[in-house]
XYZ file of C-alpha atoms in Angstrom:
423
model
C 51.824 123.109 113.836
C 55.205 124.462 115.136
C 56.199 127.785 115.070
C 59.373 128.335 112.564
C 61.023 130.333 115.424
C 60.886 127.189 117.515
C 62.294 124.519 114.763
C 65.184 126.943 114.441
C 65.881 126.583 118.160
C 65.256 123.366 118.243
C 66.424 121.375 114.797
C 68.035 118.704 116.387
C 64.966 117.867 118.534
C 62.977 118.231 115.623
C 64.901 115.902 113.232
C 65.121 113.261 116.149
C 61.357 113.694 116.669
C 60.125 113.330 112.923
C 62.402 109.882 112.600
C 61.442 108.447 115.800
C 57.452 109.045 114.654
C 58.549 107.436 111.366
C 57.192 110.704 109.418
C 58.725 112.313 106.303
C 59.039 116.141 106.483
C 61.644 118.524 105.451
C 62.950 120.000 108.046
C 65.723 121.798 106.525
C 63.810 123.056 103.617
C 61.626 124.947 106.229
C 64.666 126.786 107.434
C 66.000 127.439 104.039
C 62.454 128.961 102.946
C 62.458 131.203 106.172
C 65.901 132.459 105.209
C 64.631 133.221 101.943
C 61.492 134.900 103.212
C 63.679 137.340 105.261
C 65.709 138.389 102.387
C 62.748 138.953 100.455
C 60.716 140.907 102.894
C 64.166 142.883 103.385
C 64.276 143.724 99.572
C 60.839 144.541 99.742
C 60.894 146.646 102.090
C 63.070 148.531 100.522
C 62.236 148.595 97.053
C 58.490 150.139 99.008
C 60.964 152.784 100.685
C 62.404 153.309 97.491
C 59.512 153.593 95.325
C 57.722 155.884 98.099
C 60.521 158.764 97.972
C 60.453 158.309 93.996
C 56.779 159.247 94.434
C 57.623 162.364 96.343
C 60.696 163.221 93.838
C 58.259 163.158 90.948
C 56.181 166.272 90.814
C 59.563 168.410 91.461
C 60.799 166.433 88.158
C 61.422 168.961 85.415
C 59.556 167.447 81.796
C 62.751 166.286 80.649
C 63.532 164.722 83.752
C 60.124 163.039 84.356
C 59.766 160.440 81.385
C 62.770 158.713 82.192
C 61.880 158.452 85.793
C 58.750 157.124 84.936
C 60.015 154.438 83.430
C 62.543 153.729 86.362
C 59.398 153.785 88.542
C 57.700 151.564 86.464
C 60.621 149.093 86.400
C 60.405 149.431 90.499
C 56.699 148.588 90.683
C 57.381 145.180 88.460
C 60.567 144.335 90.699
C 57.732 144.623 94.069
C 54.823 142.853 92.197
C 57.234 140.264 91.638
C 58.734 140.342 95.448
C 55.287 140.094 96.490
C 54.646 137.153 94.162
C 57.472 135.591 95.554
C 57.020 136.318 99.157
C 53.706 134.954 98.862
C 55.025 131.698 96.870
C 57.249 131.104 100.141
C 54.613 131.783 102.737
C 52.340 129.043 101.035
C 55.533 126.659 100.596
C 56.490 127.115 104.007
C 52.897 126.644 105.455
C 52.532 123.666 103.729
C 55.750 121.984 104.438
C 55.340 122.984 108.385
C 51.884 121.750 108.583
C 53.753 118.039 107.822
C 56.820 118.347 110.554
C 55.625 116.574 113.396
C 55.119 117.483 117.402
C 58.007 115.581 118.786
C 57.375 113.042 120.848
C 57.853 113.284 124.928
C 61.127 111.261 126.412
C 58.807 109.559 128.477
C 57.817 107.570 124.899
C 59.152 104.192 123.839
C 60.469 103.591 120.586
C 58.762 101.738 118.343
C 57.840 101.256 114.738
C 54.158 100.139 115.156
C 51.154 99.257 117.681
C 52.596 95.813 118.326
C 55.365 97.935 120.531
C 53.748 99.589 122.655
C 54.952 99.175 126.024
C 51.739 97.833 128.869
C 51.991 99.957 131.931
C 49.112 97.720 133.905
C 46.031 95.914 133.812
C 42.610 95.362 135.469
C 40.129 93.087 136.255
C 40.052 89.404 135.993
C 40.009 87.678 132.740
C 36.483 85.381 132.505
C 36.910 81.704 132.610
C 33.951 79.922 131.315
C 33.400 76.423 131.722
C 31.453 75.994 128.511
C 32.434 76.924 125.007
C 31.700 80.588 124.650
C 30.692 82.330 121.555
C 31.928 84.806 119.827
C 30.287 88.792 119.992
C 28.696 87.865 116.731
C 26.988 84.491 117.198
C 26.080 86.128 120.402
C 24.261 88.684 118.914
C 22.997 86.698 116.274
C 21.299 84.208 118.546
C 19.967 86.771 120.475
C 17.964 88.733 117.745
C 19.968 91.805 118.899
C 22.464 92.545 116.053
C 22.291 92.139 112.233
C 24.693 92.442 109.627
C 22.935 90.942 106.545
C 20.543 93.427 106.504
C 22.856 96.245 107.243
C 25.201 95.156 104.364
C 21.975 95.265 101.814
C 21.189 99.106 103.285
C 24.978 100.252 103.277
C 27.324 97.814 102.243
C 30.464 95.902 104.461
C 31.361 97.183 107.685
C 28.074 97.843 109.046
C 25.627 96.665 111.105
C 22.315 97.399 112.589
C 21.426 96.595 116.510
C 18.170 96.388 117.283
C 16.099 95.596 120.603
C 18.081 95.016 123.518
C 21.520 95.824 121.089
C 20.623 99.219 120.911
C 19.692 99.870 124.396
C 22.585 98.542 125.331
C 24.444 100.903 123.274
C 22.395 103.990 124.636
C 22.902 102.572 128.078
C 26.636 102.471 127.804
C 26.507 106.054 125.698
C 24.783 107.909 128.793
C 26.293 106.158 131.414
C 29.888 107.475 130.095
C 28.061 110.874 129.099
C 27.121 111.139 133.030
C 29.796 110.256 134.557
C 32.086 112.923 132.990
C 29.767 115.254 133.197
C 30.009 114.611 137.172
C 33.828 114.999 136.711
C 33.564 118.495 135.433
C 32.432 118.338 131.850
C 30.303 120.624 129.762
C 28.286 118.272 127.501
C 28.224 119.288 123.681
C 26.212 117.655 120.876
C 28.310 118.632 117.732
C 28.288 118.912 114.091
C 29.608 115.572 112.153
C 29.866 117.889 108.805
C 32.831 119.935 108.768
C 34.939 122.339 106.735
C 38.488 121.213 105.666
C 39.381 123.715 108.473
C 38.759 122.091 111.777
C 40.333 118.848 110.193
C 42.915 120.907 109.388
C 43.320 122.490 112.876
C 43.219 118.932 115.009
C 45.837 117.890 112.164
C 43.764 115.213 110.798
C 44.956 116.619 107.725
C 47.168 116.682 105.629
C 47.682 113.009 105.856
C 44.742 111.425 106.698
C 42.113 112.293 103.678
C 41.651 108.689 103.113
C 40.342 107.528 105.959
C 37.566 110.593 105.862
C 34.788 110.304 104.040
C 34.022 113.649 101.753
C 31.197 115.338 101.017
C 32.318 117.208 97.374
C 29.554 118.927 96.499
C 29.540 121.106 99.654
C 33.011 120.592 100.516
C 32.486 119.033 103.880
C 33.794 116.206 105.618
C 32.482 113.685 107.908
C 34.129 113.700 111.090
C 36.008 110.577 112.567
C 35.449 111.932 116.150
C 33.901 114.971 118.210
C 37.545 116.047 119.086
C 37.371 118.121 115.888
C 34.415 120.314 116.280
C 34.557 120.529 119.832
C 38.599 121.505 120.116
C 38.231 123.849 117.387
C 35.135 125.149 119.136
C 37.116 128.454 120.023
C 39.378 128.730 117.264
C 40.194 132.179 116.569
C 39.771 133.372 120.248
C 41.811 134.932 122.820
C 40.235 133.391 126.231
C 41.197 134.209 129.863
C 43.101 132.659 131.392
C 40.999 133.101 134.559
C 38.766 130.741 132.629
C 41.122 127.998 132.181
C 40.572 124.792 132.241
C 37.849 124.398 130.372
C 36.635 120.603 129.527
C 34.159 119.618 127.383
C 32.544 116.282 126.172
C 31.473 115.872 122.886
C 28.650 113.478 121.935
C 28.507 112.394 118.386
C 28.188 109.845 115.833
C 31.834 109.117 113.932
C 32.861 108.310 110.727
C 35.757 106.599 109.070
C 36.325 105.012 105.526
C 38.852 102.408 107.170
C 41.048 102.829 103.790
C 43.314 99.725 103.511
C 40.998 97.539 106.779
C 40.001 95.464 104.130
C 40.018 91.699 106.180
C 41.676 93.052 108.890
C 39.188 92.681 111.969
C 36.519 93.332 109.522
C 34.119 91.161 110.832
C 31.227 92.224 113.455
C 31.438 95.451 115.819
C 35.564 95.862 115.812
C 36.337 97.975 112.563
C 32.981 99.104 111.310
C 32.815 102.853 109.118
C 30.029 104.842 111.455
C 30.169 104.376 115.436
C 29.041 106.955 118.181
C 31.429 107.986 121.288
C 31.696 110.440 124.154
C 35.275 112.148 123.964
C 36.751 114.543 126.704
C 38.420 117.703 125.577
C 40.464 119.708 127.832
C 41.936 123.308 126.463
C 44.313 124.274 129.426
C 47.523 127.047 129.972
C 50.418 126.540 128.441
C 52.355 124.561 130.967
C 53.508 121.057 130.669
C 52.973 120.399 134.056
C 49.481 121.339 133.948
C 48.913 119.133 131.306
C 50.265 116.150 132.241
C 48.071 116.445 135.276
C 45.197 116.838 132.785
C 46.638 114.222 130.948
C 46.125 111.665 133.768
C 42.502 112.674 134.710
C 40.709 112.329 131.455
C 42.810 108.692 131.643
C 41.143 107.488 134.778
C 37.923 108.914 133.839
C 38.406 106.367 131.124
C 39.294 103.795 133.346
C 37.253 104.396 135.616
C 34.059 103.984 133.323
C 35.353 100.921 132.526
C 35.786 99.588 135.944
C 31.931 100.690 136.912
C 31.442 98.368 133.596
C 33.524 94.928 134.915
C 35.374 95.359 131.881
C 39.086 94.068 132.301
C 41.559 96.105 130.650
C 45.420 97.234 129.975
C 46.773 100.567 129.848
C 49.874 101.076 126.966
C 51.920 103.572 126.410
C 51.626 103.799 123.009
C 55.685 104.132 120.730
C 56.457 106.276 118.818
C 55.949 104.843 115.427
C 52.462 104.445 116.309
C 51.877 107.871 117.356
C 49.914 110.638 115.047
C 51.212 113.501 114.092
C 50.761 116.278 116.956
C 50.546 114.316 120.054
C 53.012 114.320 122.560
C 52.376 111.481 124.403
C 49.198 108.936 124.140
C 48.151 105.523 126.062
C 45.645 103.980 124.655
C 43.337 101.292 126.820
C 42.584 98.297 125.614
C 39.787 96.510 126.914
C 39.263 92.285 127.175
C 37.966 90.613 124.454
C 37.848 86.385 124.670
C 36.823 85.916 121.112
C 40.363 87.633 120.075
C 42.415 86.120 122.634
C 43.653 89.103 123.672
C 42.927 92.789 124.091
C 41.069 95.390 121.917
C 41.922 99.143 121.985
C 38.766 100.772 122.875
C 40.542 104.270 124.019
C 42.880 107.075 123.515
C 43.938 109.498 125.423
C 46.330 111.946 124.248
C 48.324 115.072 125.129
C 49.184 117.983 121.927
C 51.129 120.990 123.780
C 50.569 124.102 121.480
C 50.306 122.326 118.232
C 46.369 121.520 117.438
C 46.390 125.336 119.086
C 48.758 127.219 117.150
C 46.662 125.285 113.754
C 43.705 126.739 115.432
C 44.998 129.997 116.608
C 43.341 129.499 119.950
C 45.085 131.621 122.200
C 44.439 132.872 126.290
C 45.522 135.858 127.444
C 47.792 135.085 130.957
C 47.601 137.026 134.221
C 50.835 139.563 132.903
C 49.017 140.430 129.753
C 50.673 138.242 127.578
C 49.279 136.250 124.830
C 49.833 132.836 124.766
C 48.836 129.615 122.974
C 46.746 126.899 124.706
C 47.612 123.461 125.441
C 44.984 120.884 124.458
C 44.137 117.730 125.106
C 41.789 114.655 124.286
C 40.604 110.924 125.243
C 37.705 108.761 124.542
C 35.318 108.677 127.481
C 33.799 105.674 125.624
C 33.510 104.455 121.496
C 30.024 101.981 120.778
C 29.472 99.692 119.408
C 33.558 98.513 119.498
C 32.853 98.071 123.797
C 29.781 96.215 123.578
C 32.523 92.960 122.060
C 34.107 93.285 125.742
C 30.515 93.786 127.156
C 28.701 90.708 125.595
C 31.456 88.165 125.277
C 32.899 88.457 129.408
C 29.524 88.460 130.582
C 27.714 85.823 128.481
C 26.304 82.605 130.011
C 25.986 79.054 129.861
C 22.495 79.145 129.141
C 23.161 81.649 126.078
C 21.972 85.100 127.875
C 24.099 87.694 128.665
C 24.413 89.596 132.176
C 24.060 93.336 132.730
C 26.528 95.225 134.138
C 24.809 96.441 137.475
C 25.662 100.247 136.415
C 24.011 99.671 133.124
C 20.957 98.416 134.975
C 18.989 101.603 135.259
C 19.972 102.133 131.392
C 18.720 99.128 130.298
C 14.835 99.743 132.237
C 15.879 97.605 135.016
C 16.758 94.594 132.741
C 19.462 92.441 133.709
C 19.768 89.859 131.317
C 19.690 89.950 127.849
C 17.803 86.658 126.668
C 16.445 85.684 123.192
C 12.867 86.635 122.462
């Protein structure tokens, strides 16, 4: 969230920053409700001035006098209750209409209405050639006993999907290799609720806007959370931390959730857009300095690509426009990993950079060497997402013969296998 103080400063940047996102907010109604809020707090202040000397005038009243004062007093004590009413009318108003006015985006970030203009930045790895017909992740997994939908669809419905035998130790394999790695680079693993409070949602500024794609719990008033960056981010919400302790990264392991509102035959079929996955997300809460973070910014990217390299598993880096961007990030490239069965390349990663604004929802805070108090920056990018990776995985490295290679990393994982082969 921005601070009011900081729109005011800034409206121009503001305005240009909500259209270029493509996101409706009323800017100028935020200003015009913190005008009104000072005038109000003014005239209550001193109708509480006011109605504190007319308490001391009272009891030197004479009987005559008193009666008619009373009255005037009481008149004074409805005018507050009502200032107080309406002070707290405009609070709520203002709260809710700030919580919707975007971060604006860095100048460093193309223009764009949606994710089909993003700009690429580069690629790696060299894109399979097979000299057979290969199959698709499905059939793959089909013929190979290790993946089943039909079964998964009776259990839970569309979107789902079971893996089974050397499927899910794949998926573990590519789970803890990720998980290792970043711990390695400096992570504190976490294993984090998936149940939330509306608060943490809140706080990451999942919501307001993105209800529908969560998936809620109403009886306990819970929700099911689309990614560890909620719970772990908001891990410290409500503190003051030293600075002396800054950086402080942590990856979050955790099974995901999203309803996919409005997927509905959109990449639908098999492992892309399914509604529960698992992932291991970085999440770095560092000083408020843009500098800083862009240097964090670029670390938990090649961690990223770097997994992904120790994988085989060509990709392309984006820098993802504006119109495709959420609603506090500054900046965010997303990787996008090889996938032969869609021609083209699947996002498998984000990694994104928020300033003060998941902080200031949060109130997470660091005192700075001078004393000061100060808002954190924070940021966030998937280490790895399962099953969506395992497409890349088991369509670039299947064979003529039907079997699919290990990835020599994933060796160990896997119990020393190396090839995935029908039973």
């Amino acid at each position: 969230m921005l601070d009011i103080k900081w729109v005011r400063e800034n409206l121009a940047m503001v305005r240009e920053g909500a259209q270029r996102k493509r996101i409706a907010c009323d800017v100028d109604r935020c200003v015009a409700l913190d005008d009104e809020r000072k005038v109000v707090q003014g005239e209550l202040g001193e109708a509480n001035h006011e109605q504190k000397q007319a308490g001391q005038k009272m009891a030197k009243l004479t009987p005559e006098e008193r009666e008619p004062a009373k009255a005037a007093l009481s008149e004074l004590k409805d005018r507050i209750r009502g200032l107080e009413v309406r002070e707290r009318e405009i609070k709520e108003e203002l709260h809710d209409l700030l919580s919707r006015v975007p971060m604006p985006p860095g100048a460093e970030v193309p223009d764009g209405v949606d994710d089909t203009e993003n700009v690429e930045l580069y690629t790696w790895g060299e894109i399979p050639m097979f000299d057979f017909e290969p199959k698709d992740h499905v059939t793959l997994g089909l013929d190979l006993d290790i993946v089943d939908f039909k079964r998964a669809s009776k259990l839970a419905g569309s979107q789902t999907y079971i893996l089974k035998g050397a499927g899910a130790l794949l998926e573990l394999a590519v789970l803890r290799f990720a998980l290792d790695y970043v711990v390695k680079a400096g992570f504190e693993p976490m294993i984090v609720p998936t149940l939330v409070r509306y608060e943490p949602l809140f706080g990451t500024a999942y919501f307001p806007g993105g209800e529908e794609q969560a998936y809620h719990c109403e009886k306990d008033q819970l929700y099911l959370t689309g990614t560890s960056e909620v719970p772990v981010t908001s891990y410290h919400s409500g503190e003051i931390l030293d600075a002396a302790d800054l950086p402080i990264r942590y990856t979050g392991y955790s099974t995901c959730y999203r309803r996919e509102a409005g997927a509905s035959g959109r990449d639908t079929k098999g492992l892309y857009r399914i509604h529960q996955f698992n992932k291991v997300e970085q999440v770095v809460i560092s000083r408020n300095d843009e500098a800083e973070s862009l240097e964090h910014h670029q670390f938990i990217l090649d961690n990223a690509k770097a997994i992904l390299e120790a994988m085989e598993v060509p990709y392309r880096v984006v820098n993802v426009c504006t119109g495709d961007l959420g609603m506090g990030q500054v900046q965010k490239f997303d990787i996008e990993s090889w996938m032969p069965s869609r021609g083209g390349y699947g996002e498998t990663h984000s990694a994104s950079r928020f300033h003060d604004f998941q902080s200031r929802r949060l109130n997470l805070r660091y005192r700075d060497e001078n004393g000061k108090v100060r808002f954190c920056h924070t940021l966030n990018n998937t280490a790895i997402a399962t099953p969506r990776v395992l497409i890349s995985l088991l369509e670039n490295n299947q064979q003529a013969d039907g079997t699919v290679r290990i990835p020599e990393v994933l060796v160990p994982y896997m119990g020393g296998m190396e090839r995935i082969e029908k039973r």
